Amino acid sequence: MSDIGLHAGLYGEIREFAELVDSVISDIASGTREPQCLHKLVGRLDDMGSADSRGLVMRYLGPTATHHNWAELAKALRTDPRPQDIIDRLEALARLLDTRRSAALARIHGIDAR
């Protein structure tokens, strides 16, 4: 696969993940929950939190994402003890995804955004 194809695929995966995070943030903030979105996000976070995560997005996020406790965030989303804390953590994840999505887009256009 070409570099452009690789980065385009990565960009698409990050965009989809970011949209899922944004949707759950919106649902929590408005007091409504879309169970399908929430369940999908919890699954992605559980996968990211596993020691053997091989997901493309997780590998791309790499060391910048290792200080996050994804499994703990997934658990918090399941139990909902402190909605504002969860929103803050999800917004931090959204910012990280946005930064990485911008870098992938820059690479598609041939700009090294490291």
mmCIF file with all atom_site columns, C-alpha atoms in Angstrom:
data_model
loop_
_atom_site.group_PDB
_atom_site.id
_atom_site.type_symbol
_atom_site.label_atom_id
_atom_site.label_alt_id
_atom_site.label_comp_id
_atom_site.label_asym_id
_atom_site.label_entity_id
_atom_site.label_seq_id
_atom_site.pdbx_PDB_ins_code
_atom_site.Cartn_x
_atom_site.Cartn_y
_atom_site.Cartn_z
_atom_site.occupancy
_atom_site.B_iso_or_equiv
_atom_site.pdbx_formal_charge
_atom_site.auth_seq_id
_atom_site.auth_comp_id
_atom_site.auth_asym_id
_atom_site.auth_atom_id
_atom_site.pdbx_PDB_model_num
ATOM 1   C CA . MET A 1 1   ? 0.000   0.000  0.000  1.00 0.00 ? 1   MET A CA 1
ATOM 2   C CA . SER A 1 2   ? 1.274   3.462  -0.789 1.00 0.00 ? 2   SER A CA 1
ATOM 3   C CA . ASP A 1 3   ? 2.071   5.957  1.933  1.00 0.00 ? 3   ASP A CA 1
ATOM 4   C CA . ILE A 1 4   ? -0.889  8.051  0.817  1.00 0.00 ? 4   ILE A CA 1
ATOM 5   C CA . GLY A 1 5   ? -3.177  5.021  1.052  1.00 0.00 ? 5   GLY A CA 1
ATOM 6   C CA . LEU A 1 6   ? -1.878  4.124  4.480  1.00 0.00 ? 6   LEU A CA 1
ATOM 7   C CA . HIS A 1 7   ? -2.333  7.629  5.833  1.00 0.00 ? 7   HIS A CA 1
ATOM 8   C CA . ALA A 1 8   ? -5.742  7.987  4.172  1.00 0.00 ? 8   ALA A CA 1
ATOM 9   C CA . GLY A 1 9   ? -6.902  4.786  5.874  1.00 0.00 ? 9   GLY A CA 1
ATOM 10  C CA . LEU A 1 10  ? -5.489  5.955  9.175  1.00 0.00 ? 10  LEU A CA 1
ATOM 11  C CA . TYR A 1 11  ? -7.132  9.352  8.764  1.00 0.00 ? 11  TYR A CA 1
ATOM 12  C CA . GLY A 1 12  ? -10.494 7.660  8.168  1.00 0.00 ? 12  GLY A CA 1
ATOM 13  C CA . GLU A 1 13  ? -10.170 5.433  11.235 1.00 0.00 ? 13  GLU A CA 1
ATOM 14  C CA . ILE A 1 14  ? -9.155  8.339  13.459 1.00 0.00 ? 14  ILE A CA 1
ATOM 15  C CA . ARG A 1 15  ? -12.013 10.469 12.087 1.00 0.00 ? 15  ARG A CA 1
ATOM 16  C CA . GLU A 1 16  ? -14.537 7.698  12.792 1.00 0.00 ? 16  GLU A CA 1
ATOM 17  C CA . PHE A 1 17  ? -13.182 7.225  16.319 1.00 0.00 ? 17  PHE A CA 1
ATOM 18  C CA . ALA A 1 18  ? -13.211 10.992 16.975 1.00 0.00 ? 18  ALA A CA 1
ATOM 19  C CA . GLU A 1 19  ? -16.816 11.255 15.767 1.00 0.00 ? 19  GLU A CA 1
ATOM 20  C CA . LEU A 1 20  ? -17.764 8.426  18.127 1.00 0.00 ? 20  LEU A CA 1
ATOM 21  C CA . VAL A 1 21  ? -16.071 10.211 21.044 1.00 0.00 ? 21  VAL A CA 1
ATOM 22  C CA . ASP A 1 22  ? -17.812 13.485 20.129 1.00 0.00 ? 22  ASP A CA 1
ATOM 23  C CA . SER A 1 23  ? -21.172 11.729 19.945 1.00 0.00 ? 23  SER A CA 1
ATOM 24  C CA . VAL A 1 24  ? -20.768 10.203 23.408 1.00 0.00 ? 24  VAL A CA 1
ATOM 25  C CA . ILE A 1 25  ? -19.597 13.541 24.861 1.00 0.00 ? 25  ILE A CA 1
ATOM 26  C CA . SER A 1 26  ? -22.703 15.191 23.424 1.00 0.00 ? 26  SER A CA 1
ATOM 27  C CA . ASP A 1 27  ? -24.962 12.439 24.759 1.00 0.00 ? 27  ASP A CA 1
ATOM 28  C CA . ILE A 1 28  ? -23.492 12.686 28.270 1.00 0.00 ? 28  ILE A CA 1
ATOM 29  C CA . ALA A 1 29  ? -23.628 16.489 28.310 1.00 0.00 ? 29  ALA A CA 1
ATOM 30  C CA . SER A 1 30  ? -27.257 16.509 27.198 1.00 0.00 ? 30  SER A CA 1
ATOM 31  C CA . GLY A 1 31  ? -28.274 13.787 29.645 1.00 0.00 ? 31  GLY A CA 1
ATOM 32  C CA . THR A 1 32  ? -29.214 11.338 26.918 1.00 0.00 ? 32  THR A CA 1
ATOM 33  C CA . ARG A 1 33  ? -27.355 8.188  26.063 1.00 0.00 ? 33  ARG A CA 1
ATOM 34  C CA . GLU A 1 34  ? -27.241 6.388  22.748 1.00 0.00 ? 34  GLU A CA 1
ATOM 35  C CA . PRO A 1 35  ? -26.526 2.822  23.927 1.00 0.00 ? 35  PRO A CA 1
ATOM 36  C CA . GLN A 1 36  ? -25.097 1.729  20.579 1.00 0.00 ? 36  GLN A CA 1
ATOM 37  C CA . CYS A 1 37  ? -22.533 4.580  20.470 1.00 0.00 ? 37  CYS A CA 1
ATOM 38  C CA . LEU A 1 38  ? -21.652 4.147  24.125 1.00 0.00 ? 38  LEU A CA 1
ATOM 39  C CA . HIS A 1 39  ? -21.227 0.387  23.749 1.00 0.00 ? 39  HIS A CA 1
ATOM 40  C CA . LYS A 1 40  ? -19.040 0.839  20.663 1.00 0.00 ? 40  LYS A CA 1
ATOM 41  C CA . LEU A 1 41  ? -16.837 3.421  22.404 1.00 0.00 ? 41  LEU A CA 1
ATOM 42  C CA . VAL A 1 42  ? -16.455 1.269  25.521 1.00 0.00 ? 42  VAL A CA 1
ATOM 43  C CA . GLY A 1 43  ? -15.379 -1.622 23.284 1.00 0.00 ? 43  GLY A CA 1
ATOM 44  C CA . ARG A 1 44  ? -12.795 0.527  21.512 1.00 0.00 ? 44  ARG A CA 1
ATOM 45  C CA . LEU A 1 45  ? -11.442 1.832  24.831 1.00 0.00 ? 45  LEU A CA 1
ATOM 46  C CA . ASP A 1 46  ? -11.253 -1.689 26.261 1.00 0.00 ? 46  ASP A CA 1
ATOM 47  C CA . ASP A 1 47  ? -9.333  -2.769 23.166 1.00 0.00 ? 47  ASP A CA 1
ATOM 48  C CA . MET A 1 48  ? -6.983  0.196  23.453 1.00 0.00 ? 48  MET A CA 1
ATOM 49  C CA . GLY A 1 49  ? -6.427  -0.581 27.124 1.00 0.00 ? 49  GLY A CA 1
ATOM 50  C CA . SER A 1 50  ? -5.425  -4.180 26.525 1.00 0.00 ? 50  SER A CA 1
ATOM 51  C CA . ALA A 1 51  ? -1.725  -4.908 26.633 1.00 0.00 ? 51  ALA A CA 1
ATOM 52  C CA . ASP A 1 52  ? -1.792  -6.582 23.236 1.00 0.00 ? 52  ASP A CA 1
ATOM 53  C CA . SER A 1 53  ? -3.735  -3.902 21.376 1.00 0.00 ? 53  SER A CA 1
ATOM 54  C CA . ARG A 1 54  ? -2.847  -4.107 17.715 1.00 0.00 ? 54  ARG A CA 1
ATOM 55  C CA . GLY A 1 55  ? -5.300  -1.527 16.419 1.00 0.00 ? 55  GLY A CA 1
ATOM 56  C CA . LEU A 1 56  ? -4.001  0.847  13.774 1.00 0.00 ? 56  LEU A CA 1
ATOM 57  C CA . VAL A 1 57  ? -5.185  3.926  15.658 1.00 0.00 ? 57  VAL A CA 1
ATOM 58  C CA . MET A 1 58  ? -3.600  2.795  18.927 1.00 0.00 ? 58  MET A CA 1
ATOM 59  C CA . ARG A 1 59  ? -0.281  2.087  17.226 1.00 0.00 ? 59  ARG A CA 1
ATOM 60  C CA . TYR A 1 60  ? -0.411  5.514  15.602 1.00 0.00 ? 60  TYR A CA 1
ATOM 61  C CA . LEU A 1 61  ? -1.252  7.251  18.880 1.00 0.00 ? 61  LEU A CA 1
ATOM 62  C CA . GLY A 1 62  ? 1.662   5.379  20.377 1.00 0.00 ? 62  GLY A CA 1
ATOM 63  C CA . PRO A 1 63  ? 3.576   6.772  23.351 1.00 0.00 ? 63  PRO A CA 1
ATOM 64  C CA . THR A 1 64  ? 1.459   9.922  23.542 1.00 0.00 ? 64  THR A CA 1
ATOM 65  C CA . ALA A 1 65  ? -1.495  7.788  24.529 1.00 0.00 ? 65  ALA A CA 1
ATOM 66  C CA . THR A 1 66  ? 0.129   5.392  26.974 1.00 0.00 ? 66  THR A CA 1
ATOM 67  C CA . HIS A 1 67  ? -0.414  7.622  30.010 1.00 0.00 ? 67  HIS A CA 1
ATOM 68  C CA . HIS A 1 68  ? -4.173  7.335  29.576 1.00 0.00 ? 68  HIS A CA 1
ATOM 69  C CA . ASN A 1 69  ? -5.903  4.530  31.432 1.00 0.00 ? 69  ASN A CA 1
ATOM 70  C CA . TRP A 1 70  ? -8.291  3.422  28.691 1.00 0.00 ? 70  TRP A CA 1
ATOM 71  C CA . ALA A 1 71  ? -9.724  0.481  30.650 1.00 0.00 ? 71  ALA A CA 1
ATOM 72  C CA . GLU A 1 72  ? -10.528 2.781  33.583 1.00 0.00 ? 72  GLU A CA 1
ATOM 73  C CA . LEU A 1 73  ? -12.269 5.240  31.261 1.00 0.00 ? 73  LEU A CA 1
ATOM 74  C CA . ALA A 1 74  ? -14.279 2.387  29.719 1.00 0.00 ? 74  ALA A CA 1
ATOM 75  C CA . LYS A 1 75  ? -15.310 1.263  33.218 1.00 0.00 ? 75  LYS A CA 1
ATOM 76  C CA . ALA A 1 76  ? -16.315 4.824  34.144 1.00 0.00 ? 76  ALA A CA 1
ATOM 77  C CA . LEU A 1 77  ? -18.459 5.031  31.015 1.00 0.00 ? 77  LEU A CA 1
ATOM 78  C CA . ARG A 1 78  ? -20.215 1.818  32.024 1.00 0.00 ? 78  ARG A CA 1
ATOM 79  C CA . THR A 1 79  ? -20.901 2.974  35.596 1.00 0.00 ? 79  THR A CA 1
ATOM 80  C CA . ASP A 1 80  ? -21.200 6.770  35.128 1.00 0.00 ? 80  ASP A CA 1
ATOM 81  C CA . PRO A 1 81  ? -20.070 7.893  38.599 1.00 0.00 ? 81  PRO A CA 1
ATOM 82  C CA . ARG A 1 82  ? -18.911 11.430 37.709 1.00 0.00 ? 82  ARG A CA 1
ATOM 83  C CA . PRO A 1 83  ? -20.186 12.686 34.352 1.00 0.00 ? 83  PRO A CA 1
ATOM 84  C CA . GLN A 1 84  ? -18.031 15.847 34.305 1.00 0.00 ? 84  GLN A CA 1
ATOM 85  C CA . ASP A 1 85  ? -14.840 13.881 34.951 1.00 0.00 ? 85  ASP A CA 1
ATOM 86  C CA . ILE A 1 86  ? -15.768 11.523 32.132 1.00 0.00 ? 86  ILE A CA 1
ATOM 87  C CA . ILE A 1 87  ? -16.485 14.435 29.791 1.00 0.00 ? 87  ILE A CA 1
ATOM 88  C CA . ASP A 1 88  ? -13.105 16.003 30.650 1.00 0.00 ? 88  ASP A CA 1
ATOM 89  C CA . ARG A 1 89  ? -11.285 12.751 29.904 1.00 0.00 ? 89  ARG A CA 1
ATOM 90  C CA . LEU A 1 90  ? -13.196 12.222 26.677 1.00 0.00 ? 90  LEU A CA 1
ATOM 91  C CA . GLU A 1 91  ? -12.421 15.789 25.595 1.00 0.00 ? 91  GLU A CA 1
ATOM 92  C CA . ALA A 1 92  ? -8.716  15.127 26.216 1.00 0.00 ? 92  ALA A CA 1
ATOM 93  C CA . LEU A 1 93  ? -9.009  12.029 24.030 1.00 0.00 ? 93  LEU A CA 1
ATOM 94  C CA . ALA A 1 94  ? -10.828 14.063 21.367 1.00 0.00 ? 94  ALA A CA 1
ATOM 95  C CA . ARG A 1 95  ? -8.002  16.633 21.352 1.00 0.00 ? 95  ARG A CA 1
ATOM 96  C CA . LEU A 1 96  ? -5.403  13.872 21.009 1.00 0.00 ? 96  LEU A CA 1
ATOM 97  C CA . LEU A 1 97  ? -7.338  12.333 18.130 1.00 0.00 ? 97  LEU A CA 1
ATOM 98  C CA . ASP A 1 98  ? -7.717  15.707 16.443 1.00 0.00 ? 98  ASP A CA 1
ATOM 99  C CA . THR A 1 99  ? -3.979  16.330 16.636 1.00 0.00 ? 99  THR A CA 1
ATOM 100 C CA . ARG A 1 100 ? -3.196  12.920 15.169 1.00 0.00 ? 100 ARG A CA 1
ATOM 101 C CA . ARG A 1 101 ? -5.883  13.275 12.503 1.00 0.00 ? 101 ARG A CA 1
ATOM 102 C CA . SER A 1 102 ? -4.332  16.588 11.417 1.00 0.00 ? 102 SER A CA 1
ATOM 103 C CA . ALA A 1 103 ? -0.914  14.941 11.228 1.00 0.00 ? 103 ALA A CA 1
ATOM 104 C CA . ALA A 1 104 ? -2.288  12.108 9.078  1.00 0.00 ? 104 ALA A CA 1
ATOM 105 C CA . LEU A 1 105 ? -3.961  14.621 6.765  1.00 0.00 ? 105 LEU A CA 1
ATOM 106 C CA . ALA A 1 106 ? -0.714  16.579 6.480  1.00 0.00 ? 106 ALA A CA 1
ATOM 107 C CA . ARG A 1 107 ? 1.114   13.407 5.505  1.00 0.00 ? 107 ARG A CA 1
ATOM 108 C CA . ILE A 1 108 ? -1.494  12.655 2.841  1.00 0.00 ? 108 ILE A CA 1
ATOM 109 C CA . HIS A 1 109 ? -0.676  16.051 1.360  1.00 0.00 ? 109 HIS A CA 1
ATOM 110 C CA . GLY A 1 110 ? 3.064   15.417 1.649  1.00 0.00 ? 110 GLY A CA 1
ATOM 111 C CA . ILE A 1 111 ? 3.769   17.627 4.629  1.00 0.00 ? 111 ILE A CA 1
ATOM 112 C CA . ASP A 1 112 ? 5.685   16.062 7.497  1.00 0.00 ? 112 ASP A CA 1
ATOM 113 C CA . ALA A 1 113 ? 3.764   17.257 10.560 1.00 0.00 ? 113 ALA A CA 1
ATOM 114 C CA . ARG A 1 114 ? 5.760   15.470 13.253 1.00 0.00 ? 114 ARG A CA 1
#
